[in-house]
């Protein structure tokens, strides 16, 4: 009965979003209520469960997400993203443009959310492609691959941080192992896949792109932009802080934060490595390096921060709605039911986590919602099998990227920006995301042979 309720809930969610065009957040809450009723939950506890799901999901994540959006907007408005991209291209030369774009996208993508990174980089990619006389997609595919892997595998992005919270995994460990997964996945889904794509979808490489869909793009004079080093330092500051904490824990305390007799240094290092605190410190650094240091007035900087928050308000609510649905599934016993089905299965829990996330991604569209729901379902299995939590986060992250299609906002962004048909977008974007997913789970499974 629990699994039937889950299937009905997913179908109901799809119908609301695709057929009736109901707002995603509203649809998730309606689906949560219906699923809770089908699961036979106590009527007096349904809304309490939904509120708990939203609260637990947005507790830390609202800080990470909000500060991240502010940081990204400050770097963008100062011209830092443009400096990072153009400097790398100058260093690499036109023969290695794909590598330069991918590296720039990877660096920018670590600090920025996928949508923000895409909007920032596309004008740069278009300009470089025209100057170098190469197809827009020749550079667009490596860019999208790099942004996508950071979104799926690396904290402080919402999905990895959110799954880590559900599965009680260490963010720093996820970051280090995530880099091991993300870099090969980006190379295979970027430059390598581009060669194949030109053979089976040659017409897509003739498209000239659609810059009008970007709206107003700020142009910064080179002499007014920050230096390359400062731009990279500001963008990567959260990653640096979390890496310091992780390395300290692994070398001094065996990978854990001591709860008893912790020294002041232990406490300080743990504090600055917390994703929310790392983002807050990094935001303050960005306010100085990309704001006050550039003689921007405080009121102007605050307006930038306010605009950044406005742009992610609905995304925050959608993530909260995903948390509500996840909580209903957990409290309603769906996770235990799935665990019962696979209790005697020989399938790797990591592979199962990936598979559940793939199915939910195809069904729901949102990578974050698919990842959160999958995490809630496989958490009991992970505990039974003794799988490393960080690897399960990466397995689910890989699954949540697979087969992006018409119910995913990223699909339509890629289609509109590159001026492709639906068929061309399916043959490029959908395949690209699936390649990342498959390469990701293969690397995770290989890592599981040495990490337990």
C-alpha positions as MATLAB code, in Angstrom:
seq = 'XXXXXXXXXXXXXXXXXXXXXXXXXXXXXXXXXXXXXXXXXXXXXXXXXXXXXXXXXXXXXXXXXXXXXXXXXXXXXXXXXXXXXXXXXXXXXXXXXXXXXXXXXXXXXXXXXXXXXXXXXXXXXXXXXXXXXXXXXXXXXXXXXXXXXXXXXXXXXXXXXXXXXXXXXXXXXXXXXXXXXXXXXXXXXXXXXXXXXXXXXXXXXXXXXXXXXXXXXXXXXXXXXXXXXXXXXXXXXXXXXXXXXXXXXXXXXXXXXXXXXXXXXXXXXXXXXXXXXXXXXXXXXXXXXXXXXXXXXXXXXXXXXXXXXXXXXXXXXXXXXXXXXXXXXXXXXXXXXXXXXXXXXXXXXXXXXXXXXXXXXXXXXXXXXXXXXXXXXXXXXXXXXXXXXXXXXXXXXXXXXXXXXXXXXXXXXXXXXXXXXXXXXXXXXXXXXXXXXXXXXXXXXXXXXXXX';
ca = [
       0.000    0.000    0.000;
       2.858    2.397    0.828;
       4.436    1.994   -2.604;
       1.061    2.409   -4.318;
       0.617    5.644   -2.389;
       4.052    6.785   -3.573;
       3.237    6.010   -7.226;
      -0.127    7.800   -7.000;
       1.587   10.755   -5.319;
       4.226   11.048   -8.048;
       1.598   10.782  -10.814;
      -0.544   13.400   -9.045;
       2.481   15.727   -8.808;
       3.265   15.286  -12.513;
      -0.333   15.944  -13.530;
      -0.486   19.107  -11.430;
       2.796   20.495  -12.802;
       2.677   19.347  -16.436;
      -1.043   19.185  -17.248;
      -2.489   21.956  -15.087;
       0.652   24.145  -14.820;
       0.217   24.534  -11.056;
       3.110   26.211   -9.236;
       5.714   23.591   -8.217;
       5.717   24.545   -4.515;
       1.916   24.458   -4.287;
       1.903   21.144   -6.191;
       4.433   19.620   -3.773;
       2.382   20.608   -0.714;
      -0.850   19.317   -2.291;
       0.935   16.074   -3.203;
       2.318   15.774    0.323;
      -1.193   16.064    1.793;
      -2.674   13.526   -0.646;
       0.188   11.063   -0.125;
      -0.122   11.398    3.657;
      -3.853   10.600    3.409;
      -3.160    7.577    1.185;
      -0.528    6.366    3.652;
      -3.137    6.452    6.413;
      -1.347    8.999    8.550;
      -3.099   10.501   11.569;
      -5.029   13.506   10.227;
      -3.948   15.680   13.149;
      -0.263   15.048   12.328;
      -0.250   15.578    8.562;
       0.427   19.321    8.628;
       2.861   18.901   11.519;
       4.842   16.441    9.382;
       4.780   18.821    6.417;
       5.905   21.746    8.574;
       8.673   19.619   10.099;
       9.815   18.582    6.611;
       9.970   22.179    5.382;
      11.664   23.382    8.574;
      14.311   20.679    8.655;
      15.016   21.172    4.966;
      15.330   24.949    5.028;
      17.082   25.284    8.388;
      20.680   25.262    7.201;
      19.880   25.295    3.507;
      18.166   28.693    3.546;
      21.400   30.210    4.888;
      23.636   28.384    2.397;
      21.313   29.113   -0.511;
      20.705   32.750    0.423;
      24.343   33.620    1.112;
      25.393   31.721   -2.024;
      23.044   33.709   -4.235;
      24.326   36.962   -2.707;
      27.959   35.942   -3.199;
      27.293   34.985   -6.814;
      25.553   38.249   -7.589;
      28.363   40.325   -6.054;
      31.023   38.490   -8.097;
      28.905   38.848  -11.244;
      28.127   42.538  -10.854;
      31.794   43.364  -10.232;
      32.847   41.541  -13.432;
      34.759   38.808  -11.583;
      33.173   35.922  -13.504;
      34.079   37.538  -16.815;
      37.674   38.068  -15.643;
      38.023   34.400  -14.620;
      36.786   33.166  -18.000;
      38.722   35.569  -20.229;
      41.996   35.142  -18.304;
      41.860   31.370  -18.565;
      41.108   31.610  -22.286;
      44.072   33.955  -22.821;
      46.330   31.506  -20.977;
      45.067   28.393  -22.738;
      44.842   29.832  -26.263;
      42.218   29.197  -28.937;
      43.352   25.622  -29.552;
      42.258   24.625  -26.061;
      39.167   26.773  -25.721;
      37.029   23.876  -24.487;
      39.406   23.150  -21.620;
      39.531   26.861  -20.716;
      35.746   27.213  -20.732;
      35.298   24.026  -18.738;
      37.855   25.091  -16.131;
      36.311   28.568  -15.857;
      32.830   27.054  -15.542;
      34.046   24.604  -12.920;
      35.624   27.338  -10.790;
      32.606   29.636  -11.140;
      30.183   26.718  -10.737;
      31.595   25.705   -7.347;
      30.588   29.055   -5.873;
      27.422   29.722   -7.893;
      24.158   27.891   -8.433;
      23.612   26.218  -11.795;
      21.110   28.763  -13.119;
      23.259   31.713  -12.004;
      26.389   30.206  -13.511;
      24.594   29.540  -16.792;
      23.318   33.108  -17.066;
      26.770   34.486  -16.182;
      28.750   32.351  -18.592;
      26.541   32.196  -21.674;
      27.246   35.779  -22.854;
      30.976   35.118  -22.409;
      30.731   31.798  -24.266;
      28.760   33.396  -27.103;
      31.294   36.216  -27.497;
      34.284   33.860  -27.471;
      32.641   31.423  -29.919;
      31.951   34.258  -32.380;
      35.487   35.617  -32.062;
      37.073   32.172  -32.480;
      34.624   31.226  -35.257;
      33.520   27.970  -33.608;
      29.949   26.674  -33.041;
      28.247   27.968  -29.886;
      27.619   24.403  -28.679;
      31.296   23.527  -29.109;
      31.902   25.651  -26.013;
      28.387   25.403  -24.572;
      28.545   21.657  -23.900;
      31.764   21.760  -21.807;
      30.349   24.771  -19.944;
      27.075   22.989  -19.155;
      28.902   19.792  -18.147;
      31.163   21.630  -15.691;
      28.295   23.597  -14.151;
      26.171   20.462  -13.890;
      28.762   18.336  -12.067;
      29.361   21.055   -9.484;
      25.592   21.318   -8.982;
      25.190   17.578   -8.496;
      28.283   16.583   -6.537;
      29.885   19.491   -4.673;
      28.886   21.371   -1.519;
      27.870   24.159   -0.939;
      25.328   23.458   -3.683;
      21.807   22.821   -2.319;
      21.348   19.187   -3.401;
      24.606   17.732   -1.955;
      24.233   19.771    1.266;
      20.575   18.771    1.622;
      21.240   15.054    1.013;
      24.189   15.212    3.423;
      21.877   16.594    6.122;
      19.385   13.739    5.581;
      22.076   11.029    5.544;
      24.261   12.683    8.217;
      27.301   12.794    5.930;
      30.332   15.058    6.337;
      30.249   17.986    3.881;
      34.038   18.214    3.671;
      34.379   14.517    2.847;
      31.687   14.914    0.181;
      33.620   17.849   -1.265;
      36.894   15.913   -1.554;
      35.317   12.721   -2.938;
      32.974   14.831   -5.075;
      35.952   16.367   -6.856;
      37.223   12.856   -7.663;
      33.831   12.091   -9.244;
      33.112   15.479  -10.807;
      36.323   16.111  -12.741;
      36.319   12.900  -14.878;
      32.531   13.225  -15.365;
      32.932   16.800  -16.656;
      35.723   15.791  -19.060;
      33.747   12.862  -20.514;
      30.434   14.757  -20.714;
      32.186   17.896  -22.006;
      34.948   17.726  -24.646;
      34.618   13.962  -25.252;
      30.824   14.047  -25.634;
      31.056   17.115  -27.923;
      32.856   15.021  -30.543;
      30.092   12.406  -30.503;
      27.307   15.004  -30.450;
      28.612   16.645  -33.608;
      28.154   13.317  -35.392;
      24.624   12.384  -34.257;
      23.167   15.939  -33.995;
      25.112   18.055  -36.517;
      22.227   20.468  -37.104;
      22.357   21.604  -33.453;
      25.909   22.884  -33.994;
      24.681   25.214  -36.734;
      22.527   27.227  -34.310;
      23.697   30.729  -33.441;
      22.180   30.988  -29.966;
      19.675   33.445  -28.512;
      21.192   36.230  -26.430;
      17.902   38.127  -26.187;
      16.623   35.482  -23.756;
      19.234   36.584  -21.222;
      17.674   39.959  -20.600;
      19.938   42.778  -19.408;
      23.585   41.714  -19.098;
      25.930   44.015  -17.212;
      29.089   44.948  -19.082;
      32.160   45.868  -17.045;
      35.160   47.666  -18.517;
      38.380   45.626  -18.067;
      40.021   48.431  -16.093;
      37.060   48.513  -13.679;
      36.942   44.741  -13.087;
      38.714   42.975  -10.186;
      41.906   41.019  -10.770;
      41.871   37.339  -11.736;
      43.427   36.243   -8.430;
      40.936   38.223   -6.352;
      37.986   36.945   -8.408;
      39.060   33.314   -8.011;
      39.803   33.759   -4.293;
      36.382   35.314   -3.667;
      34.511   32.678   -5.688;
      36.327   29.793   -4.027;
      36.443   31.152   -0.480;
      33.653   28.843    0.824;
      35.432   25.843   -0.672;
      38.754   26.894    0.896;
      37.185   27.196    4.363;
      35.447   23.810    4.134;
      38.614   22.185    2.793;
      40.668   23.570    5.707;
      38.196   22.083    8.194;
      38.095   18.724    6.456;
      41.877   18.406    6.221;
      42.240   19.456    9.864;
      39.683   16.903   11.038;
      41.220   14.108    8.987;
      44.785   14.820   10.107;
      44.166   15.821   13.734;
      40.963   14.133   14.861;
      40.603   11.160   12.532;
      37.800   12.646   10.474;
      35.441   13.638   13.301;
      34.753   16.725   15.394;
      35.371   15.857   19.052;
      32.237   16.360   21.136;
      34.060   16.108   24.449;
      37.221   17.931   25.487;
      37.337   19.833   22.175;
      40.088   22.445   22.165;
      39.331   26.042   21.182;
      41.135   25.415   17.878;
      38.924   22.353   17.247;
      35.841   24.468   17.831;
      36.998   27.362   15.642;
      37.965   25.093   12.745;
      34.628   23.224   13.002;
      32.733   26.539   13.022;
      34.371   28.033    9.918;
      33.920   24.758    8.012;
      30.175   24.580    8.599;
      28.587   25.322    5.180;
      26.363   28.120    6.502;
      29.219   29.806    8.395;
      31.608   29.307    5.465;
      29.103   31.029    3.184;
      28.555   33.889    5.664;
      32.300   34.523    6.031;
      32.727   34.303    2.249;
      29.855   36.747    1.713;
      31.521   39.259    4.052;
      34.787   38.778    2.129;
      32.913   39.318   -1.179;
      31.224   42.450    0.168;
      34.715   43.851    0.750;
      36.558   42.546   -2.342;
      33.700   43.075   -4.818;
      32.062   46.027   -3.063;
      33.703   48.409   -0.584;
      37.189   47.869   -2.019;
      35.794   48.935   -5.384;
      34.317   52.094   -3.849;
      30.754   50.828   -4.031;
      28.416   52.418   -1.508;
      26.931   50.225    1.207;
      23.380   51.003    0.003;
      24.336   49.813   -3.500;
      25.835   46.582   -2.138;
      22.737   45.946   -0.012;
      20.531   46.430   -3.082;
      22.573   43.774   -4.889;
      22.060   41.377   -1.962;
      18.335   42.109   -1.897;
      17.981   41.491   -5.639;
      19.873   38.196   -5.260;
      17.495   36.975   -2.548;
      14.419   37.934   -4.583;
      15.686   35.785   -7.445;
      15.825   32.628   -5.290;
      12.688   33.052   -3.149;
      10.596   30.562   -5.126;
      13.524   28.130   -5.418;
      13.763   28.102   -1.618;
      10.061   27.351   -1.310;
      10.320   24.540   -3.865;
      13.184   22.982   -1.910;
      11.082   23.295    1.243;
       8.200   21.591   -0.558;
      10.537   18.781   -1.564;
      11.492   18.423    2.086;
       7.804   18.201    3.042;
       7.160   15.419    0.516;
      10.272   13.607    1.697;
       9.144   13.832    5.338;
       5.707   12.454    4.509;
       7.327    9.491    2.738;
       9.602    8.872    5.727;
       6.900    9.217    8.399;
       4.444    7.236    6.290;
       6.763    4.222    6.152;
       7.652    4.266    2.438;
      11.378    4.003    3.186;
      10.850    0.934    5.358;
       8.686   -0.629    2.662;
      11.395   -0.134    0.044;
      13.934   -1.544    2.490;
      11.768   -4.652    2.955;
      11.609   -5.233   -0.796;
      15.378   -5.054   -1.182;
      16.309   -6.649    2.131;
      17.434   -9.842    0.396;
      18.595   -8.122   -2.774;
      22.155   -8.480   -3.968;
      22.005   -5.016   -5.549;
      24.498   -2.556   -4.119;
      22.767    0.044   -1.886;
      24.750    2.676   -3.799;
      23.364    1.402   -7.101;
      19.878    1.282   -5.603;
      20.186    4.863   -4.325;
      21.272    5.944   -7.794;
      18.428    4.035   -9.464;
      15.766    5.479   -7.140;
      17.114    8.989   -7.812;
      17.088    8.360  -11.602;
      13.446    7.233  -11.533;
      12.428   10.214   -9.409;
      14.429   12.614  -11.590;
      12.669   11.371  -14.709;
       9.318   11.611  -12.918;
       9.733   14.907  -11.070;
      12.220   16.957  -13.109;
      13.817   18.723  -10.157;
      17.258   17.279   -9.349;
      17.057   18.583   -5.789;
      13.593   17.176   -5.085;
      14.540   13.841   -6.668;
      17.701   13.700   -4.546;
      15.885   14.562   -1.313;
      13.123   12.030   -1.903;
      15.641    9.322   -2.836;
      17.652   10.089    0.303;
      14.570    9.597    2.457;
      13.810    6.271    0.783;
      17.314    4.744    0.909;
      18.426    6.034    4.325;
      17.271    2.825    6.131;
      19.087    0.642    3.565;
      22.295    2.617    3.956;
      22.262    2.144    7.710;
      21.751   -1.630    7.341;
      24.478   -2.091    4.719;
      27.125    0.080    6.394;
      27.739    2.197    3.281;
      29.878    5.335    3.613;
      27.353    8.232    3.838;
      29.481   10.491    1.593;
      29.438    7.896   -1.206;
      25.653    7.502   -0.914;
      25.294   11.287   -1.231;
      27.354   11.185   -4.444;
      25.465    8.143   -5.799;
      22.122    9.885   -5.255;
      23.585   13.109   -6.657;
      24.608   11.245   -9.812;
      21.145    9.711  -10.162;
      19.447   13.066   -9.677;
      21.205   14.473  -12.768;
      20.098   11.745  -15.197;
      17.750   12.192  -18.141;
      16.769   15.833  -17.721;
      13.798   16.421  -20.014;
      10.693   18.602  -20.457;
       9.756   18.711  -16.766;
      13.122   20.232  -15.780;
      13.763   23.990  -15.846;
      17.368   23.385  -16.901;
      16.139   21.672  -20.084;
      14.227   24.779  -21.167;
      17.044   27.148  -20.185;
      19.495   25.200  -22.362;
      16.986   25.033  -25.229;
      16.210   28.766  -25.184;
      19.755   30.051  -24.718;
      21.173   27.883  -27.502;
      18.086   28.342  -29.698;
      17.550   24.590  -30.189;
      14.457   22.566  -31.052;
      13.012   20.184  -28.463;
      14.437   17.235  -30.418;
      17.911   18.814  -30.539;
      17.762   19.630  -26.824;
      16.839   16.036  -26.030;
      19.730   14.752  -28.143;
      22.268   17.158  -26.574;
      21.200   18.250  -23.094;
      19.345   15.110  -22.008;
      22.156   12.828  -23.194;
      24.820   15.085  -21.626;
      23.117   14.927  -18.201;
      22.719   11.157  -18.496;
      26.398   10.716  -19.371;
      27.348   12.635  -16.200;
      24.993   10.428  -14.183;
      26.352    7.136  -15.534;
      30.020    8.164  -15.272;
      29.298    9.437  -11.756;
      27.835    6.178  -10.433;
      30.624    4.129  -12.038;
      33.278    6.213  -10.235;
      31.304    6.046   -6.955;
      31.118    2.243   -7.212;
      34.877    2.104   -7.858;
      35.496    4.348   -4.829;
      33.314    2.055   -2.685;
      35.870   -0.720   -3.221;
      38.395    1.217   -1.156;
      36.187    3.446    1.040;
      33.771    1.844    3.489;
];
